[in-house]
Short mmCIF file of C-alpha atoms and ligand atoms in Angstrom, two decimals:
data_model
loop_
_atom_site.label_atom_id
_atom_site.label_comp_id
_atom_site.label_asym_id
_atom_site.label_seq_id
_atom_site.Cartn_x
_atom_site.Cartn_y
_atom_site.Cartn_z
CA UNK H 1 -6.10 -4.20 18.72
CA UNK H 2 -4.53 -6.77 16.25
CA UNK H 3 -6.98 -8.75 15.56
CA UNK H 4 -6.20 -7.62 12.12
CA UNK H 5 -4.12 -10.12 10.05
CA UNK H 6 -3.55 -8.65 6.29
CA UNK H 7 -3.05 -12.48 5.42
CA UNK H 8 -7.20 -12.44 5.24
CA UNK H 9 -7.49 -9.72 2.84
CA UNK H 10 -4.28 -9.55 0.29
CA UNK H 11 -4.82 -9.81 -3.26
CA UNK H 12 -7.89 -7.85 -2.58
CA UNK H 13 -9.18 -4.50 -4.39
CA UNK H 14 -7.47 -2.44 -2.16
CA UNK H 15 -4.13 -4.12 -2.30
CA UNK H 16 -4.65 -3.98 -6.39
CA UNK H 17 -4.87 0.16 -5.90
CA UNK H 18 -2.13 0.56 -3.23
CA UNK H 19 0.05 -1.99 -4.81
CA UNK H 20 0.29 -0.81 -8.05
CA UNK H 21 0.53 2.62 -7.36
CA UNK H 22 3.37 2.23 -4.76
CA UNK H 23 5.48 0.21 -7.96
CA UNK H 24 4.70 3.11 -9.97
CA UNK H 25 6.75 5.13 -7.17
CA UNK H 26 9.41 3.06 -6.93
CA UNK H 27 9.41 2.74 -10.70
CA UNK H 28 10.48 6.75 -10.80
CA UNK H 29 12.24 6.75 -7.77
CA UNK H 30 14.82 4.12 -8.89
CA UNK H 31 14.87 5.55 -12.22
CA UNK H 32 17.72 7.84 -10.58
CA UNK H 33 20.82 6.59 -9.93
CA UNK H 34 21.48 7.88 -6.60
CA UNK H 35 19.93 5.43 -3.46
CA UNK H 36 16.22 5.30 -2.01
CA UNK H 37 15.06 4.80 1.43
CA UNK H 38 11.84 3.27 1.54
CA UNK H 39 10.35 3.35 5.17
CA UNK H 40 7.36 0.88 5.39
CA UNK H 41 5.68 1.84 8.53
CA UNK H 42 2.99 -0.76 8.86
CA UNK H 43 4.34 -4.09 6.95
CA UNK H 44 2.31 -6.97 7.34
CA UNK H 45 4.01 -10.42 7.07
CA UNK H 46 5.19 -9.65 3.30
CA UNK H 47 4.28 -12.71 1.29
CA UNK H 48 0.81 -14.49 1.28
CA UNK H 49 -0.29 -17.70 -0.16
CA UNK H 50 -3.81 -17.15 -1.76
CA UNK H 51 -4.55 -20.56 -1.29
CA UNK H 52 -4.17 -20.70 2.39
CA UNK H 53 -6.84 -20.77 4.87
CA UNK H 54 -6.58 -16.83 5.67
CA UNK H 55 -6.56 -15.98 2.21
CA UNK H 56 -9.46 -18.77 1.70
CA UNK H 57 -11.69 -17.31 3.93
CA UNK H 58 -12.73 -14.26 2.93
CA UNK H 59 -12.06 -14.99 -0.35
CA UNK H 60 -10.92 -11.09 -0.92
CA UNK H 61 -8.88 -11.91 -3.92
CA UNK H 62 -11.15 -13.03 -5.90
CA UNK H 63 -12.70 -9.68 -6.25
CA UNK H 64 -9.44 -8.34 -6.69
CA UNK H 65 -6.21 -9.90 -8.48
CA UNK H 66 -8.04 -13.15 -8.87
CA UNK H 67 -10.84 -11.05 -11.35
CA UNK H 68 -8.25 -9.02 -12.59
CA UNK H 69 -6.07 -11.60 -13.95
CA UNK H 70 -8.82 -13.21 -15.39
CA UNK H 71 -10.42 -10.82 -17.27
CA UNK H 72 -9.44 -9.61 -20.69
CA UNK H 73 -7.76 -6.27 -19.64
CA UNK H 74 -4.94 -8.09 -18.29
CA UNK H 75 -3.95 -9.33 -22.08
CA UNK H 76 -4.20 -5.90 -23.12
CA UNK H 77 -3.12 -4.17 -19.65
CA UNK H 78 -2.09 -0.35 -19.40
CA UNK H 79 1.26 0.67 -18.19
CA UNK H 80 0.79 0.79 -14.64
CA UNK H 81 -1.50 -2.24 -14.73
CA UNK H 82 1.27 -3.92 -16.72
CA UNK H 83 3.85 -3.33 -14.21
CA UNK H 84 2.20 -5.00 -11.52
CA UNK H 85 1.27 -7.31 -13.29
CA UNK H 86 4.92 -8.66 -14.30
CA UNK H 87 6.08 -7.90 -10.78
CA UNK H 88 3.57 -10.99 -9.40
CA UNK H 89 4.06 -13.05 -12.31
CA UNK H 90 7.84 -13.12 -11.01
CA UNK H 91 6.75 -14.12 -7.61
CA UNK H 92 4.43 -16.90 -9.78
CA UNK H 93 7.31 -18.88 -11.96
CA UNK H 94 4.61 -21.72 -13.07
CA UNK H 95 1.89 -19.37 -14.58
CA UNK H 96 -0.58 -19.73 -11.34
CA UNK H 97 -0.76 -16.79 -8.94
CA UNK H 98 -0.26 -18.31 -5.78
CA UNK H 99 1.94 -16.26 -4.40
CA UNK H 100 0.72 -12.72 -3.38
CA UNK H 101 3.81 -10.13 -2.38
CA UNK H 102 2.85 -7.46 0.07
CA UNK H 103 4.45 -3.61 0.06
CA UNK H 104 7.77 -5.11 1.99
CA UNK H 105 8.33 -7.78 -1.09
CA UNK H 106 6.61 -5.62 -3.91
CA UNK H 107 9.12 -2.67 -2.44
CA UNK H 108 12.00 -5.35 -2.16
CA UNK H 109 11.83 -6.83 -6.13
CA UNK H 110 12.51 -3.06 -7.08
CA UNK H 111 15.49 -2.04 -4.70
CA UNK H 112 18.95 -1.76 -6.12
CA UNK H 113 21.64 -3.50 -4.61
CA UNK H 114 24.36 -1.27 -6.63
CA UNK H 115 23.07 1.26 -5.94
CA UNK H 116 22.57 0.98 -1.84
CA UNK H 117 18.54 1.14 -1.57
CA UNK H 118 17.52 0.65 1.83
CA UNK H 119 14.49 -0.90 3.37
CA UNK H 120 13.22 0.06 6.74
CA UNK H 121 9.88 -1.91 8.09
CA UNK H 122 7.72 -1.70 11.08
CA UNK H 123 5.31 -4.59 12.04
CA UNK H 124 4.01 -4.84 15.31
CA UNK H 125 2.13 -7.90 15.30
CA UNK H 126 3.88 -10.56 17.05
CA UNK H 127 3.15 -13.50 14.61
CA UNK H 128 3.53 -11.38 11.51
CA UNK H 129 6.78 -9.55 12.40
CA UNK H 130 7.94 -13.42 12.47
CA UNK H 131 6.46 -14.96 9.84
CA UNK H 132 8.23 -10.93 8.03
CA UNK H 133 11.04 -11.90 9.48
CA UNK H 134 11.09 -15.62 8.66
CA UNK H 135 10.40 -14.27 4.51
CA UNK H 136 12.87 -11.57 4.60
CA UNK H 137 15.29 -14.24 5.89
CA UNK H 138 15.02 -15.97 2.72
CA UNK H 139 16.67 -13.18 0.36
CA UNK H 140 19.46 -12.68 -1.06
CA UNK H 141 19.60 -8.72 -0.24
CA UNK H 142 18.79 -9.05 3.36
CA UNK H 143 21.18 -6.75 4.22
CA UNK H 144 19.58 -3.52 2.79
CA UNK H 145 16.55 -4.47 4.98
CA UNK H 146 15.82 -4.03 8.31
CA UNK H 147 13.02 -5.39 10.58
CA UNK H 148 11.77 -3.43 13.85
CA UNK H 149 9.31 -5.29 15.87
CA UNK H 150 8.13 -1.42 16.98
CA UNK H 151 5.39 0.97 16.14
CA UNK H 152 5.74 2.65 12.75
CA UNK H 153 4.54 6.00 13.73
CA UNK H 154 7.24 6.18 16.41
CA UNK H 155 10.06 4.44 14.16
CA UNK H 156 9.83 6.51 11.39
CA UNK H 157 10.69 9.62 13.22
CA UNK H 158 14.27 8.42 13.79
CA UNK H 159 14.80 8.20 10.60
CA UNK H 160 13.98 10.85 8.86
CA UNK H 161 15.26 12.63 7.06
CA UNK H 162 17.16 9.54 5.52
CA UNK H 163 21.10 10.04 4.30
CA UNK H 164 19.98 9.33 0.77
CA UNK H 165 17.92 12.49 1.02
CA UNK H 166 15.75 10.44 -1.65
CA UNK H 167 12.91 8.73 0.12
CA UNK H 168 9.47 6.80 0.20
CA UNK H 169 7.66 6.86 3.50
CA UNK H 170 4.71 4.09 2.93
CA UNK H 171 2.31 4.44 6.18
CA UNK H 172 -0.65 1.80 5.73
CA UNK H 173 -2.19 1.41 9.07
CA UNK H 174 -5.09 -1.16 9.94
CA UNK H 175 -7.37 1.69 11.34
CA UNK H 176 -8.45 -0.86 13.67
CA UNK H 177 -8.15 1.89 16.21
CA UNK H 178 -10.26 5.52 15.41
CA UNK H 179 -6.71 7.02 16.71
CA UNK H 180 -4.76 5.86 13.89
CA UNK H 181 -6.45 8.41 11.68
CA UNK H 182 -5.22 11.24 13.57
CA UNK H 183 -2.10 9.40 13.95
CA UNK H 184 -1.66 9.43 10.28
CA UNK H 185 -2.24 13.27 9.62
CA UNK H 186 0.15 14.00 12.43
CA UNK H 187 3.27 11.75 11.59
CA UNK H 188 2.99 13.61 8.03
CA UNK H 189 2.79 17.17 9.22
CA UNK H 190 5.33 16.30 11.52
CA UNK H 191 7.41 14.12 8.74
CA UNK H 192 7.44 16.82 6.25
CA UNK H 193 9.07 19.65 8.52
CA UNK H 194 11.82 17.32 8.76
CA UNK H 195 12.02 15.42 4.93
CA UNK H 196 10.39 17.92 2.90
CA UNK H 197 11.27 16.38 -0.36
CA UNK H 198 10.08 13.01 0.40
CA UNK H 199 7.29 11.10 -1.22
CA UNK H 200 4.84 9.83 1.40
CA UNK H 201 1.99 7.76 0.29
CA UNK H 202 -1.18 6.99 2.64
CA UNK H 203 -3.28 3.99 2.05
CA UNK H 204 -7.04 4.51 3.67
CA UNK H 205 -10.08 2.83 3.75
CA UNK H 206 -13.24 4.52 2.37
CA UNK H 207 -16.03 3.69 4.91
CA UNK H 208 -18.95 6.05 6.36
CA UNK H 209 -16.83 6.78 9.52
CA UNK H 210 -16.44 10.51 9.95
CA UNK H 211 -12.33 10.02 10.70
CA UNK H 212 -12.40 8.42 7.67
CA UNK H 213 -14.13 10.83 5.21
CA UNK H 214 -11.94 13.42 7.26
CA UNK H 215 -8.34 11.58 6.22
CA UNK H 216 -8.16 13.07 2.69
CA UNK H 217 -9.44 16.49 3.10
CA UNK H 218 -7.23 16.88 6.11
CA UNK H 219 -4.00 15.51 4.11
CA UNK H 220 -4.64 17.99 1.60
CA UNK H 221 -4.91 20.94 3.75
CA UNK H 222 -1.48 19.63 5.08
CA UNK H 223 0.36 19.13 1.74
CA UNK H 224 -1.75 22.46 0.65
CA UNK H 225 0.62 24.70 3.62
CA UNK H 226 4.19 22.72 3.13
CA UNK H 227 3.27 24.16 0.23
CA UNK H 228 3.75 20.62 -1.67
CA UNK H 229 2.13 18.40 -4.74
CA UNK H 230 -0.03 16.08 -3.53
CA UNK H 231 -2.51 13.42 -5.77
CA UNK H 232 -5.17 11.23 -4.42
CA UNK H 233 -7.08 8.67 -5.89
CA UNK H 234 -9.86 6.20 -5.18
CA UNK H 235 -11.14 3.06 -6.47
CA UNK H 236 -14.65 1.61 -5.42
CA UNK H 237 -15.61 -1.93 -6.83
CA UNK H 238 -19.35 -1.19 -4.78
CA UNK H 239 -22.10 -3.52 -3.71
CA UNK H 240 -23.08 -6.46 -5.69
CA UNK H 241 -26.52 -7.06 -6.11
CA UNK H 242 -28.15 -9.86 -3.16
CA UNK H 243 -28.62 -13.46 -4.72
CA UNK H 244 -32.16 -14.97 -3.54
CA UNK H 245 -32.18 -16.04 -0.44
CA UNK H 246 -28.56 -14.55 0.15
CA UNK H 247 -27.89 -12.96 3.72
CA UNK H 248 -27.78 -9.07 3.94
CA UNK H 249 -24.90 -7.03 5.36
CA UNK H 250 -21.02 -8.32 5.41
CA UNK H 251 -20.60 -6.44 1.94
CA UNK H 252 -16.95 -6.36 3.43
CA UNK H 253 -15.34 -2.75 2.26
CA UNK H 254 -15.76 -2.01 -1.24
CA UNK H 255 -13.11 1.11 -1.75
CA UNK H 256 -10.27 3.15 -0.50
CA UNK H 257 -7.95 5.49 -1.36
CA UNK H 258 -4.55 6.71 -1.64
CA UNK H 259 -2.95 9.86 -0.79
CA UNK H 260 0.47 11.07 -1.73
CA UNK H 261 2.61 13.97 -0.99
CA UNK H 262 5.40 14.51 -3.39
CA UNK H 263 4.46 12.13 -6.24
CA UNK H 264 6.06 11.73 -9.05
CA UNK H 265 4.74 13.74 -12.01
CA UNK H 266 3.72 11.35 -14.08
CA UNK H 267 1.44 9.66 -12.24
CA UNK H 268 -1.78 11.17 -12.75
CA UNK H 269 -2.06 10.80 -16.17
CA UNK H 270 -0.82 7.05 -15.91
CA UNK H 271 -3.65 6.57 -13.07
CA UNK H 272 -6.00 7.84 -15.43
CA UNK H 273 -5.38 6.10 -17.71
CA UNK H 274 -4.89 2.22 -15.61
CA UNK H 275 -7.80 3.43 -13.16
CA UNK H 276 -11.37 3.40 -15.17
CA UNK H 277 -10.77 -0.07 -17.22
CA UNK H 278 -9.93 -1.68 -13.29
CA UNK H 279 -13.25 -0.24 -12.15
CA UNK H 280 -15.00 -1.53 -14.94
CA UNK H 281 -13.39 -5.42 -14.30
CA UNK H 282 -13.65 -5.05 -10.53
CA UNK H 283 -16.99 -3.76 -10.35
CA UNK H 284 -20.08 -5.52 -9.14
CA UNK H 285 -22.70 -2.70 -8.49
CA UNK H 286 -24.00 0.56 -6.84
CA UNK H 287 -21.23 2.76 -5.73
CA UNK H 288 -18.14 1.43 -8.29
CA UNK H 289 -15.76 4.22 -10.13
CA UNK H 290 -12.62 5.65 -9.58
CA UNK H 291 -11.43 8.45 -8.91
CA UNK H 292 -7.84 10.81 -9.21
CA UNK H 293 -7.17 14.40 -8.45
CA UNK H 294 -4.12 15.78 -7.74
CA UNK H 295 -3.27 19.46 -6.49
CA UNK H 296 -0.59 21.78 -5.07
N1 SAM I 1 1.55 -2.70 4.10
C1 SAM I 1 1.14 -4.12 4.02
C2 SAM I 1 1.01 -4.51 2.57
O1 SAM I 1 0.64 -3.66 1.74
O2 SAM I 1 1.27 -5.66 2.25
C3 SAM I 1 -0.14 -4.38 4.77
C4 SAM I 1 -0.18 -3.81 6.14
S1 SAM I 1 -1.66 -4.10 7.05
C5 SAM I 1 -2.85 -3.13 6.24
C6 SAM I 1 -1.33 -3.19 8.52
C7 SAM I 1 -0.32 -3.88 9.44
O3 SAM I 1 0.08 -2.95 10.45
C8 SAM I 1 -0.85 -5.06 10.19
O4 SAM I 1 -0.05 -6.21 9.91
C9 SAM I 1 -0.77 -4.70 11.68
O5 SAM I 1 -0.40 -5.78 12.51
C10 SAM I 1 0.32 -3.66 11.66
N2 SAM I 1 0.28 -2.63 12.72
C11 SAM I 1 -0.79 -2.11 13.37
N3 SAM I 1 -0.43 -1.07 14.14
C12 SAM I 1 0.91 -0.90 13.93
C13 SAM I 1 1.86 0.07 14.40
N4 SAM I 1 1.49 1.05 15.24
N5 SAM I 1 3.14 -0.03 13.99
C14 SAM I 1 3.51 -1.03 13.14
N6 SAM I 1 2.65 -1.97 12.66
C15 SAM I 1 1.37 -1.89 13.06
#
């Protein structure tokens, strides 16, 4: 466990999906005036520098924001793309994305301080609960965020269901351990007997590992007898093509998926719209598309 640092892959395709679609949340959540509690299960550090030597390495973001914001769809963006979008250019004053805001700091640019948002986040990591600590440190609205250097799964139960009784529960988990799939399907059955109303949105990756394939089906069967709405959709930039002489293998992961219990209603449409055009620019080969279905 934790060998996985987020710092290596943010900016990438997946954090384009999960990112947008979690301001899209927050977009209709805050569109009320009464408060939100977001929970933020699994944090990361919150703010990465894509031209650090994490970020540098891999090289993620380049087949991710990096493409995106170069390519002609991001003159001409849709909505949801659009948000997103602005949100980074305000992390990015001089016009160069350096700056790369993960879910604490994406969540964080669209709380409301009148009207008494609160932000709870889980990182277990040692070095990135600090360096989360060290960034949340630096804003002005500290005080409607709090840090717990805890596990997520275990946190979140305490605080459900939130005084606001209007809520986000964000659980993005490194799957770095096979457990943390069942994990995942059991802190949302458990979740909604408690916060029915709540929105909960799962971030997973989409790789031939039966647990995996499992996640989805097994979240929908869930939402399916709370009897809630749920919508999931996927995005796949697939394999590019070997150069000459390139090595084989480390194709790295090329999709995932979101699932979400209790989005809002206009979401669908707006991912169907913002999805195929990103597939198109992120694409490289056999396996990309997208894909959104919703249910319940
Ligand atoms: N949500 C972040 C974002 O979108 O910017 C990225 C999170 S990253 C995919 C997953 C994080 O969860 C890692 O930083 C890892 O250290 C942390 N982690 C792993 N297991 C955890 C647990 N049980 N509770 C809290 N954090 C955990």
């Amino acid at each position: 466990m934790f060998s996985y640092r987020h710092g290596f892959h943010a900016g990438n395709h997946a954090d384009v999906l999960k990112h947008m679609v979690l301001i899209a949340v927050l977009k209709h959540l805050t569109a009320k005036p009464t408060a939100v509690t977001i929970v933020d299960t699994h944090a990361g550090a919150g703010l990465y520098r894509l031209d650090s030597d994490f970020a540098g390495t891999s090289g993620e973001a380049q087949d991710g924001i990096v493409k995106l914001l170069a390519s002609p769809l991001a003159a001409e963006p849709p909505p949801l793309l659009a948000d997103y979008l602005e949100l980074l250019a305000g992390f990015n004053p001089s016009g160069r994305t350096k700056i790369y805001p993960g879910s604490p700091f994406v969540t964080h640019a669209l709380m409301r301080q009148e009207a008494r948002d609160r932000l709870w986040l889980f990182e277990l990591h040692p070095t990135d609960s600090k360096a989360l600590a060290g960034h949340v440190d630096q804003l002005e609205r500290k005080r409607q965020v709090s840090i717990r250097r805890e596990d997520g799964f275990e946190g979140l139960r305490a605080l459900l269901p939130p005084p606001s009784r209007r809520g986000l529960v964000l659980i993005d988990p490194s799957y770095e351990i096979k457990s943390d799939y069942a994990k995942v399907a059991h802190c949302i059955q458990e979740s909604l007997k408690k916060f029915a109303t709540g929105t909960y949105m799962v971030w997973y990756p989409v790789i031939p590992r039966p647990e995996a394939h499992e996640l989805p089906r097994r979240l929908k069967t869930l939402a399916n007898q709370a009897g809630k709405p749920w919508l999931h959709a996927t995005l796949n930039i697939g394999q590019a093509p070997h150069e000459p002489g390139e090595a084989a293998g480390r194709p790295g992961l090329t999709a995932s998926g979101v699932f979400l219990v209790n989005p809002p209603h206009t979401l669908k449409a707006a991912l169907q719209a913002a999805l195929p055009p990103i597939a198109e620019v992120l694409g490289r080969g056999r396996g990309q598309g997208q894909a959104v279905e919703a249910g319940g």
